[in-house]
Short mmCIF file of C-alpha atoms in Angstrom, two decimals:
data_model
loop_
_atom_site.label_atom_id
_atom_site.label_comp_id
_atom_site.label_asym_id
_atom_site.label_seq_id
_atom_site.Cartn_x
_atom_site.Cartn_y
_atom_site.Cartn_z
CA MET A 1 96.00 -6.69 59.79
CA ARG A 2 97.61 -3.18 59.80
CA HIS A 3 98.84 -1.67 56.63
CA ALA A 4 100.00 1.68 55.51
CA VAL A 5 100.46 3.37 52.14
CA ILE A 6 102.89 6.23 51.36
CA MET A 7 101.34 8.77 48.97
CA ALA A 8 104.33 9.74 46.75
CA GLY A 9 102.92 11.04 43.53
CA GLY A 10 103.31 14.64 43.87
CA SER A 11 105.66 16.67 41.43
CA GLY A 12 106.82 19.25 43.98
CA THR A 13 106.65 22.35 41.73
CA ARG A 14 107.20 24.77 44.51
CA LEU A 15 110.76 23.38 44.97
CA TRP A 16 111.69 24.01 41.19
CA PRO A 17 114.29 24.08 39.86
CA LEU A 18 115.69 21.21 42.10
CA SER A 19 112.49 19.27 41.84
CA ARG A 20 111.41 18.45 38.28
CA ALA A 21 108.55 16.52 36.51
CA GLU A 22 110.65 13.41 36.03
CA ARG A 23 112.68 13.89 39.35
CA PRO A 24 110.27 14.94 42.01
CA LYS A 25 111.18 16.21 45.43
CA GLN A 26 110.24 12.87 47.29
CA LEU A 27 113.04 11.21 45.45
CA LEU A 28 115.59 13.91 45.97
CA ASP A 29 118.40 13.48 48.75
CA VAL A 30 117.51 16.46 50.70
CA VAL A 31 117.15 14.99 54.32
CA ALA A 32 120.75 15.44 56.09
CA GLU A 33 121.98 12.31 57.83
CA GLU A 34 124.33 12.65 61.04
CA GLY A 35 127.92 12.22 59.98
CA GLY A 36 127.31 13.60 56.47
CA GLY A 37 125.27 12.45 53.31
CA ALA A 38 121.50 12.70 53.03
CA HIS A 39 118.61 10.67 51.96
CA SER A 40 115.24 11.09 50.28
CA LEU A 41 111.90 12.06 51.96
CA LEU A 42 110.58 8.77 50.45
CA VAL A 43 113.22 6.80 52.23
CA GLU A 44 112.45 8.89 55.35
CA ALA A 45 108.76 8.03 55.32
CA PHE A 46 109.53 4.29 54.54
CA VAL A 47 111.84 3.82 57.47
CA ARG A 48 109.50 5.65 59.70
CA LEU A 49 106.75 3.30 59.02
CA GLN A 50 109.14 0.47 59.64
CA ALA A 51 109.06 1.34 63.21
CA VAL A 52 105.35 0.49 63.37
CA LEU A 53 104.79 -2.24 60.76
CA PRO A 54 106.34 -5.17 58.98
CA THR A 55 107.87 -4.05 55.71
CA SER A 56 105.61 -6.47 53.71
CA ASN A 57 102.63 -4.40 54.87
CA ILE A 58 103.97 -0.98 53.48
CA TRP A 59 102.82 0.11 50.24
CA VAL A 60 103.65 3.11 48.04
CA CYS A 61 101.31 4.85 45.61
CA THR A 62 102.80 7.06 42.97
CA ALA A 63 102.58 8.15 39.36
CA ALA A 64 103.21 5.32 36.76
CA ARG A 65 106.24 7.40 35.51
CA TYR A 66 107.96 7.27 38.72
CA GLY A 67 107.65 3.52 39.26
CA GLU A 68 111.11 2.36 38.27
CA GLN A 69 112.66 5.35 40.39
CA ILE A 70 110.61 4.31 43.42
CA ARG A 71 111.56 0.50 43.19
CA ALA A 72 115.30 1.69 42.87
CA ALA A 73 115.09 3.93 45.92
CA LEU A 74 113.22 1.19 47.84
CA PRO A 75 114.60 -2.25 47.22
CA GLU A 76 112.88 -3.62 50.32
CA LEU A 77 109.46 -2.68 48.95
CA GLY A 78 107.43 -5.81 47.98
CA ALA A 79 107.07 -6.36 44.24
CA ASP A 80 103.34 -6.08 44.55
CA ARG A 81 103.21 -3.31 46.94
CA LEU A 82 103.66 -0.53 44.39
CA VAL A 83 100.43 1.17 43.34
CA LEU A 84 100.78 3.05 40.05
CA GLU A 85 98.42 5.80 39.05
CA PRO A 86 98.08 6.22 35.36
CA MET A 87 97.60 9.92 35.66
CA ALA A 88 96.86 12.29 38.60
CA ARG A 89 93.27 12.49 39.56
CA ASP A 90 93.76 14.11 43.09
CA THR A 91 93.98 12.29 46.36
CA ALA A 92 90.38 10.81 46.66
CA ASN A 93 91.11 8.47 43.71
CA ALA A 94 94.65 7.85 44.73
CA VAL A 95 93.58 7.08 48.29
CA GLY A 96 90.69 5.00 46.87
CA LEU A 97 92.94 3.06 44.56
CA ALA A 98 95.30 2.23 47.22
CA ALA A 99 92.59 1.04 49.57
CA ALA A 100 90.84 -1.18 47.03
CA LEU A 101 94.16 -3.04 46.20
CA VAL A 102 95.03 -3.39 49.89
CA ALA A 103 91.44 -4.54 50.63
CA ASP A 104 91.74 -7.05 47.66
CA VAL A 105 94.62 -9.00 49.50
CA ASP A 106 93.31 -8.27 52.97
CA PRO A 107 89.64 -7.61 53.13
CA ASP A 108 89.87 -6.65 56.99
CA ALA A 109 92.89 -4.35 56.56
CA GLU A 110 93.35 -1.30 58.66
CA LEU A 111 95.02 1.31 56.42
CA ALA A 112 97.25 4.25 57.34
CA VAL A 113 97.75 6.87 54.65
CA VAL A 114 100.79 9.01 55.16
CA SER A 115 102.70 11.22 52.98
CA ALA A 116 106.21 11.28 51.32
CA ASP A 117 106.62 14.91 51.91
CA HIS A 118 107.25 14.91 55.72
CA VAL A 119 110.18 15.07 58.11
CA ILE A 120 108.92 13.96 61.59
CA ARG A 121 110.87 13.91 64.74
CA PRO A 122 111.13 11.95 67.00
CA VAL A 123 110.12 8.82 65.09
CA GLU A 124 109.38 6.99 68.40
CA ARG A 125 106.50 9.47 69.14
CA PHE A 126 105.25 9.26 65.60
CA ALA A 127 105.12 5.35 65.91
CA ALA A 128 103.36 5.67 69.22
CA VAL A 129 100.54 7.93 67.96
CA LEU A 130 100.09 6.00 64.88
CA SER A 131 99.69 2.77 66.91
CA THR A 132 97.07 4.75 69.02
CA ALA A 133 95.20 5.70 65.85
CA TYR A 134 95.14 2.03 64.87
CA ASP A 135 93.84 1.08 68.34
CA ALA A 136 90.98 3.56 68.00
CA LEU A 137 89.58 1.49 65.24
CA THR A 138 89.12 -1.39 67.74
CA VAL A 139 86.56 0.65 69.63
CA ARG A 140 85.26 2.73 66.69
CA PRO A 141 85.66 0.38 63.67
CA ASP A 142 83.80 2.67 61.34
CA ALA A 143 85.76 5.75 62.15
CA LEU A 144 88.01 7.78 59.87
CA VAL A 145 90.97 8.88 61.99
CA THR A 146 92.92 11.94 60.93
CA LEU A 147 96.27 12.92 62.45
CA GLY A 148 96.45 16.33 63.65
CA ILE A 149 99.64 18.18 64.48
CA ARG A 150 99.93 20.32 67.54
CA PRO A 151 100.44 23.76 66.18
CA THR A 152 103.52 25.74 67.18
CA ALA A 153 102.71 28.91 65.29
CA PRO A 154 99.56 30.65 63.73
CA ALA A 155 100.40 29.04 60.32
CA THR A 156 98.17 30.32 57.41
CA GLY A 157 99.62 27.58 54.89
CA PHE A 158 97.81 24.61 56.53
CA GLY A 159 94.22 23.42 56.94
CA TYR A 160 93.05 22.84 60.55
CA VAL A 161 90.91 20.40 62.35
CA GLN A 162 88.88 21.24 65.46
CA ARG A 163 88.88 18.89 68.30
CA GLY A 164 85.68 17.75 69.95
CA PRO A 165 84.81 15.47 72.73
CA ALA A 166 87.36 13.10 73.81
CA THR A 167 87.06 9.37 73.03
CA GLU A 168 87.41 6.11 74.86
CA VAL A 169 91.12 6.13 73.51
CA PRO A 170 93.60 8.65 75.27
CA GLY A 171 94.80 11.11 72.83
CA VAL A 172 92.03 10.61 70.27
CA ALA A 173 89.13 13.10 70.20
CA GLU A 174 86.06 13.35 67.78
CA ALA A 175 86.75 15.94 65.12
CA ALA A 176 84.37 18.81 65.43
CA SER A 177 85.06 20.57 62.07
CA PHE A 178 87.59 21.00 59.43
CA ARG A 179 88.71 24.37 58.49
CA GLU A 180 90.46 25.68 55.31
CA LYS A 181 94.00 27.57 55.40
CA PRO A 182 92.94 30.68 57.43
CA ASP A 183 93.96 34.29 57.25
CA LEU A 184 96.56 35.43 59.99
CA ALA A 185 93.98 36.71 62.66
CA THR A 186 92.05 33.52 62.30
CA ALA A 187 95.05 31.35 62.69
CA GLU A 188 96.09 33.23 65.78
CA HIS A 189 92.61 32.73 67.28
CA TYR A 190 92.90 28.87 66.40
CA LEU A 191 96.40 28.80 68.27
CA ALA A 192 95.18 30.63 71.27
CA SER A 193 92.07 28.53 71.75
CA GLY A 194 94.05 25.29 72.04
CA GLU A 195 91.10 23.59 70.13
CA TYR A 196 92.67 23.31 66.66
CA LEU A 197 95.41 21.19 65.33
CA TRP A 198 97.15 21.31 61.78
CA ASN A 199 95.64 18.98 59.52
CA SER A 200 98.49 16.74 58.45
CA GLY A 201 96.80 14.95 55.58
CA MET A 202 97.54 11.63 57.17
CA PHE A 203 94.86 9.13 58.09
CA VAL A 204 93.95 5.74 59.52
CA TRP A 205 90.98 3.70 58.71
CA ARG A 206 89.78 0.35 57.55
CA ALA A 207 90.36 -0.01 53.88
CA ARG A 208 86.75 -1.16 53.53
CA THR A 209 85.47 1.94 55.54
CA VAL A 210 87.01 4.47 53.18
CA LEU A 211 85.67 2.41 50.09
CA ASP A 212 82.27 2.53 51.65
CA ALA A 213 82.48 6.27 52.32
CA LEU A 214 83.45 6.75 48.58
CA ALA A 215 80.43 4.76 47.42
CA ASP A 216 78.33 7.09 49.59
CA HIS A 217 79.85 10.36 48.64
CA LEU A 218 81.67 9.66 45.31
CA PRO A 219 79.92 6.79 43.63
CA GLU A 220 81.53 7.16 40.28
CA THR A 221 84.88 6.65 41.79
CA ALA A 222 83.77 3.57 43.87
CA LYS A 223 82.33 2.06 40.79
CA GLY A 224 85.41 2.61 38.73
CA LEU A 225 87.60 1.14 41.37
CA ALA A 226 85.36 -2.02 41.72
CA GLN A 227 85.86 -2.67 38.10
CA VAL A 228 89.64 -2.42 38.51
CA VAL A 229 89.79 -5.05 41.45
CA ALA A 230 87.21 -7.24 39.65
CA GLN A 231 90.20 -8.26 37.37
CA PRO A 232 92.86 -10.45 38.58
CA PRO A 233 96.49 -8.68 39.11
CA GLY A 234 98.33 -8.42 35.88
CA PRO A 235 97.76 -7.12 32.43
CA ALA A 236 93.96 -7.43 32.62
CA ARG A 237 93.65 -5.33 35.73
CA ASP A 238 96.33 -2.94 34.44
CA ALA A 239 94.30 -2.52 31.22
CA VAL A 240 91.03 -1.51 33.06
CA LEU A 241 92.97 0.77 35.35
CA ALA A 242 94.40 2.64 32.39
CA GLU A 243 90.97 2.87 30.97
CA VAL A 244 88.98 3.71 33.95
CA PHE A 245 91.26 5.86 36.16
CA PRO A 246 91.50 8.86 33.83
CA THR A 247 87.73 9.18 33.81
CA LEU A 248 87.24 9.42 37.61
CA PRO A 249 86.06 12.77 39.07
CA LYS A 250 89.12 14.81 40.21
CA ILE A 251 88.67 15.79 43.79
CA SER A 252 90.59 15.73 47.06
CA VAL A 253 90.02 13.13 49.86
CA ASP A 254 89.22 15.90 52.26
CA TYR A 255 86.31 17.22 50.28
CA ALA A 256 85.13 14.00 49.01
CA VAL A 257 85.27 11.82 52.26
CA LEU A 258 86.57 13.71 55.47
CA GLU A 259 84.24 16.80 55.38
CA PRO A 260 80.95 14.97 54.49
CA ALA A 261 81.74 12.45 57.10
CA ALA A 262 82.47 14.99 59.61
CA ALA A 263 78.81 15.99 59.48
CA ARG A 264 77.98 12.74 61.39
CA PRO A 265 79.00 13.10 64.81
CA GLY A 266 81.65 10.74 66.10
CA ARG A 267 82.37 9.38 62.60
CA VAL A 268 85.70 11.33 62.02
CA LEU A 269 88.29 11.23 64.99
CA VAL A 270 91.57 13.09 65.33
CA ALA A 271 94.63 11.77 67.03
CA ASP A 272 96.83 14.26 68.72
CA LEU A 273 100.44 14.06 67.04
CA ASP A 274 102.74 16.14 69.31
CA VAL A 275 105.89 16.15 67.36
CA ASP A 276 108.43 18.37 65.48
CA TRP A 277 106.74 18.21 61.98
CA LEU A 278 107.96 19.74 58.65
CA ASP A 279 105.91 19.59 55.57
CA VAL A 280 108.55 20.00 52.97
CA GLY A 281 106.52 21.72 50.26
CA SER A 282 108.53 25.00 49.62
CA TRP A 283 112.00 26.38 49.91
CA PRO A 284 111.44 27.94 53.31
CA ALA A 285 110.34 24.61 54.48
CA LEU A 286 113.30 22.78 52.93
CA ALA A 287 115.78 25.32 54.58
CA HIS A 288 114.97 23.63 58.00
CA THR A 289 116.80 20.41 56.57
CA LEU A 290 119.91 22.42 55.40
CA ASP A 291 123.11 23.34 57.21
CA THR A 292 123.20 26.78 58.84
CA VAL A 293 126.37 28.66 57.76
CA ASP A 294 126.92 32.35 58.92
CA GLY A 295 123.21 32.93 59.22
CA ASN A 296 122.30 31.31 55.94
CA ALA A 297 120.72 27.81 55.11
CA VAL A 298 123.22 26.15 52.86
CA ARG A 299 123.73 23.02 50.80
CA GLY A 300 126.54 22.71 48.39
CA LEU A 301 129.55 24.88 47.75
CA SER A 302 128.97 28.52 48.69
CA LEU A 303 130.50 31.58 50.30
CA THR A 304 128.67 34.46 51.88
CA LEU A 305 130.00 37.90 52.85
CA ASP A 306 127.69 40.32 54.59
CA ALA A 307 124.91 38.21 53.60
CA SER A 308 122.20 36.58 55.83
CA GLY A 309 118.74 35.01 55.96
CA ASN A 310 119.28 33.29 52.65
CA ILE A 311 118.68 29.81 51.18
CA VAL A 312 121.52 28.68 49.07
CA PHE A 313 121.27 25.44 47.30
CA SER A 314 123.75 24.05 44.73
CA GLU A 315 123.76 20.55 43.10
CA ASP A 316 127.20 21.02 41.38
CA PRO A 317 130.05 20.20 44.01
CA ASP A 318 132.60 22.20 41.80
CA HIS A 319 130.35 25.21 41.22
CA LEU A 320 130.80 28.02 43.74
CA VAL A 321 127.81 30.22 44.70
CA ALA A 322 129.06 33.44 46.26
CA LEU A 323 126.86 35.98 47.71
CA LEU A 324 127.75 39.46 48.80
CA GLY A 325 125.43 41.80 50.69
CA VAL A 326 122.47 39.72 49.93
CA ARG A 327 119.58 39.40 52.37
CA ASP A 328 116.51 36.98 52.60
CA SER A 329 116.93 35.37 49.27
CA VAL A 330 116.59 31.94 47.76
CA VAL A 331 119.52 31.09 45.39
CA VAL A 332 119.16 27.76 43.62
CA HIS A 333 121.75 26.33 41.24
CA THR A 334 121.31 23.16 39.01
CA ALA A 335 122.89 21.98 35.81
CA ASP A 336 120.53 23.99 33.54
CA VAL A 337 118.71 26.54 35.78
CA THR A 338 119.57 29.05 38.39
CA MET A 339 116.77 30.59 40.03
CA VAL A 340 116.81 33.62 42.46
CA CYS A 341 113.96 35.06 44.39
CA PRO A 342 113.13 36.75 47.68
CA VAL A 343 112.41 34.31 50.50
CA ALA A 344 109.01 36.15 50.90
CA ASP A 345 107.94 35.33 47.33
CA ALA A 346 108.95 31.65 47.58
CA GLU A 347 105.30 30.43 47.36
CA GLY A 348 105.26 32.04 43.90
CA VAL A 349 107.83 29.71 42.51
CA LYS A 350 104.99 27.45 41.11
CA ALA A 351 103.72 30.40 39.16
CA LEU A 352 107.35 31.16 37.92
CA LEU A 353 107.53 27.55 36.74
CA ALA A 354 104.31 27.91 34.96
CA ALA A 355 105.71 31.21 33.18
CA VAL A 356 109.03 29.20 32.15
CA GLU A 357 106.83 26.38 30.73
CA GLN A 358 104.84 28.93 28.72
CA ARG A 359 108.01 30.41 27.14
CA HIS A 360 110.26 27.38 26.93
CA GLY A 361 107.84 24.50 26.92
CA SER A 362 108.86 21.43 29.09
CA ARG A 363 112.71 21.98 28.50
CA PHE A 364 113.27 23.12 32.07
CA SER A 365 110.37 21.48 33.91
#
């Protein structure tokens, strides 16, 4: 049976001060709706999967401290479909835990792994390509399928996957190689060649296949997860999870599974996802979800005079943010923090937060 898990454990530090440790970006209402209002990235991801799967087969994996907020945001989520990580141990362990729990209820499960950070349009195209990726498992049951986004620019902030020979499934090729975030010249070469796709961080595989891959490449994690699911659901399993999970080696699923598996020709496949894709990981990315007013990306009460190229976000409907003669800046107002930086330096917000924490502790994080 087909299942999917939404990975929703990140803290969104590059969207500080809007995103906080106890109120991460995936739970913030930042995606505008037609006719007014907004909803969260998590709800966006959940509804997108409902176009492909029954609601009962949708899971969410998140940090334990976000559990109650996730349940409140997704009342349709099944009571036993929430996977809670006791602490962050990177994506190999999060994906492995989700796969182990899904396989425990459905040993033959085909599992999609998607992110709670994305805005994807049109949803119908996403649903069609995701279904194609599941279909690829029919002819290549041991494959690890990654979804590759057709690039629209020489982006240096994404990893890339190189397409190899075509498979029996239209729109799905063998993955020839994975590439880390490139410099601009390399990214321009990738774009011009037509051989490379952005690595979206979304995957489709049999739950048992990824667990077997972890056993091959990350045996300590595989052993720990086996100890967890050896216990029946409930307090006994939770206790073992709390004891074992923090001891697992911290590593990404790309390094632990995808890249070693790609050394074997035909083991890793890539499905071509030709959509408008936005990875909402920074203020410039989030700007694409905001209203455009006089050449500025805006949410909240604001006024700009002789100002352009700015990103202006205010949470307080009664607080006016007024800009005069300001260019290409990020201006964010929350109840306890006002943050201003050049758009060009927005990737440094994470470092700014670290400095704030060093000076003020966790008060503003």
